[in-house]
Backbone as numpy.savetxt, mean C-alpha at the origin, in Angstrom:
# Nx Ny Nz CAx CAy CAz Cx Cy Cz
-0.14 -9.30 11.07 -0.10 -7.89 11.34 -1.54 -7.43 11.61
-1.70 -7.20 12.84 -3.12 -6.66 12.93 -3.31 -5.03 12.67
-4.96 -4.53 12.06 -5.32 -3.88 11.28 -5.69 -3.06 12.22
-5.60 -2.16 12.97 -5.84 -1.07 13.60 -6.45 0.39 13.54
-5.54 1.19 12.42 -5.70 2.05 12.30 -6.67 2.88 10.62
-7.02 3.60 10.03 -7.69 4.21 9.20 -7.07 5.09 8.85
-7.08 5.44 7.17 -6.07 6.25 6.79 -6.71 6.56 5.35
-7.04 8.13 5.11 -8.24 8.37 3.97 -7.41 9.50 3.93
-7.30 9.42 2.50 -6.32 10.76 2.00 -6.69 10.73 0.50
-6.69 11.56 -0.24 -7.27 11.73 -1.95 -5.98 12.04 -3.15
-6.33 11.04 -3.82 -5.31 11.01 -4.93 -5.63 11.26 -6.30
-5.27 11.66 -7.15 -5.79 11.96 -8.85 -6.18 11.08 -8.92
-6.78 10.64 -10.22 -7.95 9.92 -10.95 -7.11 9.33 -11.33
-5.87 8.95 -12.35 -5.02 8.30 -12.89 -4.41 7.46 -11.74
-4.12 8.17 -10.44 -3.51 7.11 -9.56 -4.67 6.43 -9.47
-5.78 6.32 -9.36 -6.38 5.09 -8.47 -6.84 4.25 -9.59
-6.76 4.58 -10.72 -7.33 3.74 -12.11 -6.02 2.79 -11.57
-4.95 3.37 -11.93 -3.50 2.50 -12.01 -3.26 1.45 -10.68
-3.66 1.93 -9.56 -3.75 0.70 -8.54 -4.59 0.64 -8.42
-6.28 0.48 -9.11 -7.21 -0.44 -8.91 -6.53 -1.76 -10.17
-6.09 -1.08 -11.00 -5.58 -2.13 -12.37 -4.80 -3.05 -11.84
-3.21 -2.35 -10.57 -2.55 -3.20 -10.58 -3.30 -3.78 -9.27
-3.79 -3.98 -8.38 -4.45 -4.25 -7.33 -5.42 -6.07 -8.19
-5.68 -5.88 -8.95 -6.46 -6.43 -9.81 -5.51 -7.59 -10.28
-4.53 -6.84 -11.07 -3.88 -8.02 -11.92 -2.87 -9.22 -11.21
-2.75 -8.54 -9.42 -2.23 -9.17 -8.22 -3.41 -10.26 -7.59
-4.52 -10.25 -7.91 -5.66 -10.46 -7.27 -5.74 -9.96 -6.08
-5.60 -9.24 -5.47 -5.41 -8.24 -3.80 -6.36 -6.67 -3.82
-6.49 -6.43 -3.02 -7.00 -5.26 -2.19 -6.23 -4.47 -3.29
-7.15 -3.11 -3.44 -6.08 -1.66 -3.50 -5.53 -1.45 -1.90
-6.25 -1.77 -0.74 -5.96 -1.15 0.40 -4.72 -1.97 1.28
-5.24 -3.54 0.56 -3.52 -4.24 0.93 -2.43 -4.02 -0.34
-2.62 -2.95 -1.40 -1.37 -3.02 -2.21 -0.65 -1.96 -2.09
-1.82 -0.60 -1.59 -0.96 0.55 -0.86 -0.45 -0.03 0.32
-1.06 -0.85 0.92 0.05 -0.49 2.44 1.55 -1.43 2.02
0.91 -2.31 0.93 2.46 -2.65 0.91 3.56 -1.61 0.32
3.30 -0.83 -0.40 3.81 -0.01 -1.28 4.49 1.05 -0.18
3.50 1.69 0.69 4.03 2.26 1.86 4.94 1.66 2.48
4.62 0.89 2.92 5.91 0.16 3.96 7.04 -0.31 3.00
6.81 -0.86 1.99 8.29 -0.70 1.50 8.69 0.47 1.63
8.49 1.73 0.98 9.02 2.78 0.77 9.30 2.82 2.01
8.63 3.23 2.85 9.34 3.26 4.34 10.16 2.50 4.91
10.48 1.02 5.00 11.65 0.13 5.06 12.76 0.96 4.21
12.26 1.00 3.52 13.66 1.45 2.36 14.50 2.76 2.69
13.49 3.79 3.16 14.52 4.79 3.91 14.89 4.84 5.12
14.24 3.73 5.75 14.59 3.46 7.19 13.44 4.24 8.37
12.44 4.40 7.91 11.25 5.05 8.65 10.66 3.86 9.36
11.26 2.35 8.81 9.99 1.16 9.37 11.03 0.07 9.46
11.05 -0.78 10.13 12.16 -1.63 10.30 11.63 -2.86 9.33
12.15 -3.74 8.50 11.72 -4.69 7.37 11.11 -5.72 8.68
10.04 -6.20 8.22 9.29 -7.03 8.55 10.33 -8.87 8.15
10.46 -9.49 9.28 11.24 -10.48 9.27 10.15 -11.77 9.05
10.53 -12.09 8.28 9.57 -13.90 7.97 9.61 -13.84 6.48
C-alpha cells in the first residue's frame, strides 16, 4: 500500500498515551496502528472495501 497522503488532526492526552502504549506493546508505529484502526473501522461500515491477501 503506498503512502501518499498526510493527515494531522489533535487528540486528548489520554488518547495518545494509550496508542503510544499500545503502538509499543505491538512493536509498530502509532502512525501504522491508527491507520490500521481507521481502515478497519471503515471496512466495517462499508466506507473502504477489506483489503484482500
Amino acid at each position: 500500500m503506498a503512502k501518499a497522503a498526510v493527515l494531522s488532526f489533535r487528540i486528548n492526552d489520554d488518547t495518545k498515551e494509550a496508542i503510544t502504549r499500545a503502538a509499543a506493546a505491538e512493536d509498530r508505529s502509532v502512525s501504522y496502528l491508527v491507520e490500521r484502526i481507521l481502515r478497519g473501522w471503515l471496512e466495517e461500515h462499508g466506507f473502504l472495501t477489506k483489503a484482500v491477501g
